[in-house]
PDB file of C-alpha atoms in Angstrom:
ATOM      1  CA  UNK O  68       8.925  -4.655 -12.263  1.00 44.00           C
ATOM      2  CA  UNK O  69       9.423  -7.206  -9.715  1.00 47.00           C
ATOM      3  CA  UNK O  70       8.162  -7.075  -6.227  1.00 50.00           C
ATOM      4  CA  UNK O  71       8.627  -9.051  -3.090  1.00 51.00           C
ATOM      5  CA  UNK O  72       6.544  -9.843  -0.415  1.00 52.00           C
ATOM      6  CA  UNK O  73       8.328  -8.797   2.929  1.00 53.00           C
ATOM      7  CA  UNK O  74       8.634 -11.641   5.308  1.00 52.00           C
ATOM      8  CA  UNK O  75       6.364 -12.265   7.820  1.00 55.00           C
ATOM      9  CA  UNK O  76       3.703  -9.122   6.093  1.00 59.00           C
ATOM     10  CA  UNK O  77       1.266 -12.673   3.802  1.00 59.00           C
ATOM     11  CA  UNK O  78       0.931 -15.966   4.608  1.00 57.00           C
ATOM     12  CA  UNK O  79       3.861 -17.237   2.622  1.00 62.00           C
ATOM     13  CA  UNK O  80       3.140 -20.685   0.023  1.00 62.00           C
ATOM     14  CA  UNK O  81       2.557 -23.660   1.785  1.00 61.00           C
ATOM     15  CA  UNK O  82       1.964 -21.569   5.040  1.00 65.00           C
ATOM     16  CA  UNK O  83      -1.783 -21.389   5.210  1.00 68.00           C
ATOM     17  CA  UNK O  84      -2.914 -19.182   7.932  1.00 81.00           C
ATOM     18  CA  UNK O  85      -6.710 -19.068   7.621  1.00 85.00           C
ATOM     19  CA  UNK O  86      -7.036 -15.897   9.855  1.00 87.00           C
ATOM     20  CA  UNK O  87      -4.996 -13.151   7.848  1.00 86.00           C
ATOM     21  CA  UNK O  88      -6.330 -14.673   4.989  1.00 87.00           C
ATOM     22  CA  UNK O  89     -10.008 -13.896   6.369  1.00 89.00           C
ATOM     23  CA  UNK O  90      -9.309 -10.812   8.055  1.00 88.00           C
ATOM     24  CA  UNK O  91      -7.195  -9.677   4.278  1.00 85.00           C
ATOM     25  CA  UNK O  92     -10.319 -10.471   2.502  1.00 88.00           C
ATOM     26  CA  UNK O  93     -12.777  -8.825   4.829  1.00 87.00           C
ATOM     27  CA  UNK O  94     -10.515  -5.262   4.108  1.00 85.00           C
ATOM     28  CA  UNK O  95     -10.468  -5.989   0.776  1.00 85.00           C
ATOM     29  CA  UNK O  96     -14.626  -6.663  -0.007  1.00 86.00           C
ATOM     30  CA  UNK O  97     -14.856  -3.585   2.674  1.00 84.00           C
ATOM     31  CA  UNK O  98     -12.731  -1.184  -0.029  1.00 84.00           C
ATOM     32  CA  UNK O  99     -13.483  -2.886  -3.476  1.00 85.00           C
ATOM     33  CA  UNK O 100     -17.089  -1.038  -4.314  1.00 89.00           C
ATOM     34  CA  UNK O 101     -16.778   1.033  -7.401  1.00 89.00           C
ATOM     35  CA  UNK O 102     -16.884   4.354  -5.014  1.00 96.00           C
ATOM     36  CA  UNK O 103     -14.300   3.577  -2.132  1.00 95.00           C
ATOM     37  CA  UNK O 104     -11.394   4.065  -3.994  1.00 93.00           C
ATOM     38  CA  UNK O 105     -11.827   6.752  -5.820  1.00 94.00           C
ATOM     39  CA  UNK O 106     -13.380   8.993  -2.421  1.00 97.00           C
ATOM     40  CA  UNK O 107     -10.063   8.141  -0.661  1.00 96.00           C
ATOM     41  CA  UNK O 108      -8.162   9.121  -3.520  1.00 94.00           C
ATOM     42  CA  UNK O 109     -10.369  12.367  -4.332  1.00 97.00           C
ATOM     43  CA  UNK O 110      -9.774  13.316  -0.378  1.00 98.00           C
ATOM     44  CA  UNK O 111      -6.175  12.507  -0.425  1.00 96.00           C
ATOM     45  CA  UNK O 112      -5.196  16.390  -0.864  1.00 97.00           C
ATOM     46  CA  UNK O 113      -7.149  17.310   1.969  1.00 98.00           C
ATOM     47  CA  UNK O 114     -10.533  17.912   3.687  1.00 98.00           C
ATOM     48  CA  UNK O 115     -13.408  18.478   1.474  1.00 98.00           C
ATOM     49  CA  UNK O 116     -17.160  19.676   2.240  1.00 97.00           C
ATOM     50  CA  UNK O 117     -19.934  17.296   1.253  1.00 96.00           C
ATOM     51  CA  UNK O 118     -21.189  18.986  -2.282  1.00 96.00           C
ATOM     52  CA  UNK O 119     -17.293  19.960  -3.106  1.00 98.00           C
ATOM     53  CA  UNK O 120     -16.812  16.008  -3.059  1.00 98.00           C
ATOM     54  CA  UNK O 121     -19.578  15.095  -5.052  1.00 98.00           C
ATOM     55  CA  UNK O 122     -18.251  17.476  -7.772  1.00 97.00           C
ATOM     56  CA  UNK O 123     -15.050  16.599  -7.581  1.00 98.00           C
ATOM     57  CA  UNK O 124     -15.957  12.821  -8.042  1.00 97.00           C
ATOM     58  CA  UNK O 125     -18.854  13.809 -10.547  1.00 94.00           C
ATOM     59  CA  UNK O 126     -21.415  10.215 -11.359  1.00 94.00           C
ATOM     60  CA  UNK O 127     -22.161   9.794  -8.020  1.00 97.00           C
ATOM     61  CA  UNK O 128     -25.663  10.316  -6.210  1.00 97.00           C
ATOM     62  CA  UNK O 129     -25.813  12.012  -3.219  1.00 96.00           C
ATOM     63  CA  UNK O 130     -27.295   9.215  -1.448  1.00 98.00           C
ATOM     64  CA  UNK O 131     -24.113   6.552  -2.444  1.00 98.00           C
ATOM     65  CA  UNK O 132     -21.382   9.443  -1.557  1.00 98.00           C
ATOM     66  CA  UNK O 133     -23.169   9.531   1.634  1.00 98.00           C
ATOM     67  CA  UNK O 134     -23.012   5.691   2.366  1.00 97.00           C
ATOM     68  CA  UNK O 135     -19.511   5.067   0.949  1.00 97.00           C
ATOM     69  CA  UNK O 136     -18.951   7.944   3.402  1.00 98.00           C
ATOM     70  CA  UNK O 137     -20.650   6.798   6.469  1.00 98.00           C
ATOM     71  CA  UNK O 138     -18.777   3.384   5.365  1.00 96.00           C
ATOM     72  CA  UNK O 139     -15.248   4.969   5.552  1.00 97.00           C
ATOM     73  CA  UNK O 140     -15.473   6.554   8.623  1.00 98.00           C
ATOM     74  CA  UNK O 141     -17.434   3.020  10.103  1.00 96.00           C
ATOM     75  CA  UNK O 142     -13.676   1.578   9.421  1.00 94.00           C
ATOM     76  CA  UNK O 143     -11.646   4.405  10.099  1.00 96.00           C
ATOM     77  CA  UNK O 144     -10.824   5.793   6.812  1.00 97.00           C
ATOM     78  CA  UNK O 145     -12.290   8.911   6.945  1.00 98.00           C
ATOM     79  CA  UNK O 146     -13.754  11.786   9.438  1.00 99.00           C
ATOM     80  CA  UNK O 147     -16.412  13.819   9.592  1.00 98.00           C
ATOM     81  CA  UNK O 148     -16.427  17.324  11.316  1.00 97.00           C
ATOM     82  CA  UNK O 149     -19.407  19.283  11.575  1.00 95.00           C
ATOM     83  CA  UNK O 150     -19.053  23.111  12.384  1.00 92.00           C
ATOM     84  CA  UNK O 151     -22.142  24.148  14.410  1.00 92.00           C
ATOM     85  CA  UNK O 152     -23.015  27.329  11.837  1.00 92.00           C
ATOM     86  CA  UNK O 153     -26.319  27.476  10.168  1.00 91.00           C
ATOM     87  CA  UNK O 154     -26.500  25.934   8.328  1.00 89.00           C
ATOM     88  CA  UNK O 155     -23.910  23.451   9.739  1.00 90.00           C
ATOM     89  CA  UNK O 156     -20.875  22.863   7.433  1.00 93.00           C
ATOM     90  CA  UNK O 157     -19.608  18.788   7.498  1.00 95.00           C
ATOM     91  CA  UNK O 158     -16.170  18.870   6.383  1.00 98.00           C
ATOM     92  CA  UNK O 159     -14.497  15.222   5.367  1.00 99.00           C
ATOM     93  CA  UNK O 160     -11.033  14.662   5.640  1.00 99.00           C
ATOM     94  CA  UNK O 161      -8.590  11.420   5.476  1.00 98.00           C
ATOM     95  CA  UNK O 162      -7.786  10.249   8.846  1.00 98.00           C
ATOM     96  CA  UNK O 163      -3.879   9.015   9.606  1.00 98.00           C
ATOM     97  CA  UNK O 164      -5.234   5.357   8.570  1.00 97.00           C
ATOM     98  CA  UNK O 165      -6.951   6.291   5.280  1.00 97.00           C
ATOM     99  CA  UNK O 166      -3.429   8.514   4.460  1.00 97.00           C
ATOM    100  CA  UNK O 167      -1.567   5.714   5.446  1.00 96.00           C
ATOM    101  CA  UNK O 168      -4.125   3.829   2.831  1.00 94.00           C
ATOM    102  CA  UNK O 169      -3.419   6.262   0.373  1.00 93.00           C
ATOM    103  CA  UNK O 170       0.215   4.820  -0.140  1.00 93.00           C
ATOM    104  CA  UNK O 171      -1.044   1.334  -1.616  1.00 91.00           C
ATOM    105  CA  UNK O 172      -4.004   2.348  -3.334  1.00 89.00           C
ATOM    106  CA  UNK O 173      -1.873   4.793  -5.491  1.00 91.00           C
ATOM    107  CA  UNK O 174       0.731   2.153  -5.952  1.00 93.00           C
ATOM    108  CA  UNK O 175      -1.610   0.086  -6.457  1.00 89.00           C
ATOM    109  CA  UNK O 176      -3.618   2.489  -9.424  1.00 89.00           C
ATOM    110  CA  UNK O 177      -0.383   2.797 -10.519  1.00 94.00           C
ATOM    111  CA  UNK O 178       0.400  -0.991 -11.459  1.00 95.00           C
ATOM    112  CA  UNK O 179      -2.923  -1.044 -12.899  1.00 93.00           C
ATOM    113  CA  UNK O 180      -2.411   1.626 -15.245  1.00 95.00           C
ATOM    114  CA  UNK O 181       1.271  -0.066 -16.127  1.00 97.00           C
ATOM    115  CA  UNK O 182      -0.005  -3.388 -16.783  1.00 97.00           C
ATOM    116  CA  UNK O 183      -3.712  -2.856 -18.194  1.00 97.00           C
ATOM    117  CA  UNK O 184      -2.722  -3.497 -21.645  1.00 97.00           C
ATOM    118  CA  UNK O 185      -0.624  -6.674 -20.534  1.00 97.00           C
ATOM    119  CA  UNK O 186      -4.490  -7.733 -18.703  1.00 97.00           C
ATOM    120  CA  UNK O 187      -6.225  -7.397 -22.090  1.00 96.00           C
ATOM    121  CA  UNK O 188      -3.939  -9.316 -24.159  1.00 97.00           C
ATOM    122  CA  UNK O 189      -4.329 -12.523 -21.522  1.00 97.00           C
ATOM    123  CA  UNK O 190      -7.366 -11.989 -21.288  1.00 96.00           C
ATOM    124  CA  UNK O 191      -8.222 -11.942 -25.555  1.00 95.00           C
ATOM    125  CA  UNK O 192      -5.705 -14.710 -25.781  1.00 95.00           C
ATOM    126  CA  UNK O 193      -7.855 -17.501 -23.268  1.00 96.00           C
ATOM    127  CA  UNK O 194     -11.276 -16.168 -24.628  1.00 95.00           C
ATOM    128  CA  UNK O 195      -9.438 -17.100 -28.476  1.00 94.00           C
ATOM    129  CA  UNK O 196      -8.072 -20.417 -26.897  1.00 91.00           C
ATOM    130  CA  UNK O 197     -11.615 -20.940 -25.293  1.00 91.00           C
ATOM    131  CA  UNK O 198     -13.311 -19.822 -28.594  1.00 91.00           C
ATOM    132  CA  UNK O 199     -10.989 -22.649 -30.771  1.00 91.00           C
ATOM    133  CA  UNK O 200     -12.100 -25.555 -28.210  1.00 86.00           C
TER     134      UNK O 200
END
């Protein structure tokens, strides 16, 4: 598969333009923990309560579900609604941004999946050619 960068959407070679490139890689070490991902993914059907995430996700303590959370809804990702019952129910749920998120990251999971075994065989191969030096 190949893909094109739209003109005008990256800093095209020999066009260095040190701002996208910063803000790019402050979104990018904001969504690259080992939990981000796969709570905007696990939300992407719709809103969950607290507890009904965790499960969903499975090996993750409460107390890094509730950070990645606070984290996604710090950059917009994600909201939090809290019914005023007793005992009061939080419900999380995508926001237009983190749906709009959804699109690459699946794409994105996607291409991984695709090309994973493609990554291992480089990978072996320079480790071999490293290994023969």
């Amino acid at each position: 598969m190949n893909a094109t960068v739209q003109e005008g959407t990256f800093p095209s070679p020999g066009h260095h333009d040190e701002t996208a490139c910063q803000r790019i890689s402050q979104v990018l070490a904001r969504i690259s923990d080992k939990w981000t991902l796969l709570v905007i993914r696990t939300l992407g059907p719709g809103p969950m309560r607290f507890n009904a995430l965790k499960r969903a996700i499975g090996d993750i303590s409460q107390k890094m579900l509730a950070s990645t959370l606070r984290d996604l809804e710090e950059n917009g990702f994600v909201s939090r609604t809290v019914t005023p019952v007793t005992p009061p129910q939080v419900e999380y749920a995508l926001t237009d941004l983190g749906r709009d998120f959804l699109v690459p990251v699946m794409a994105l999971a996607e291409w991984t999946i695709a090309n994973s075994a493609r990554i291992d065989a480089a990978r072996s191969a320079y480790l071999g050619k490293l290994a023969a030096e």
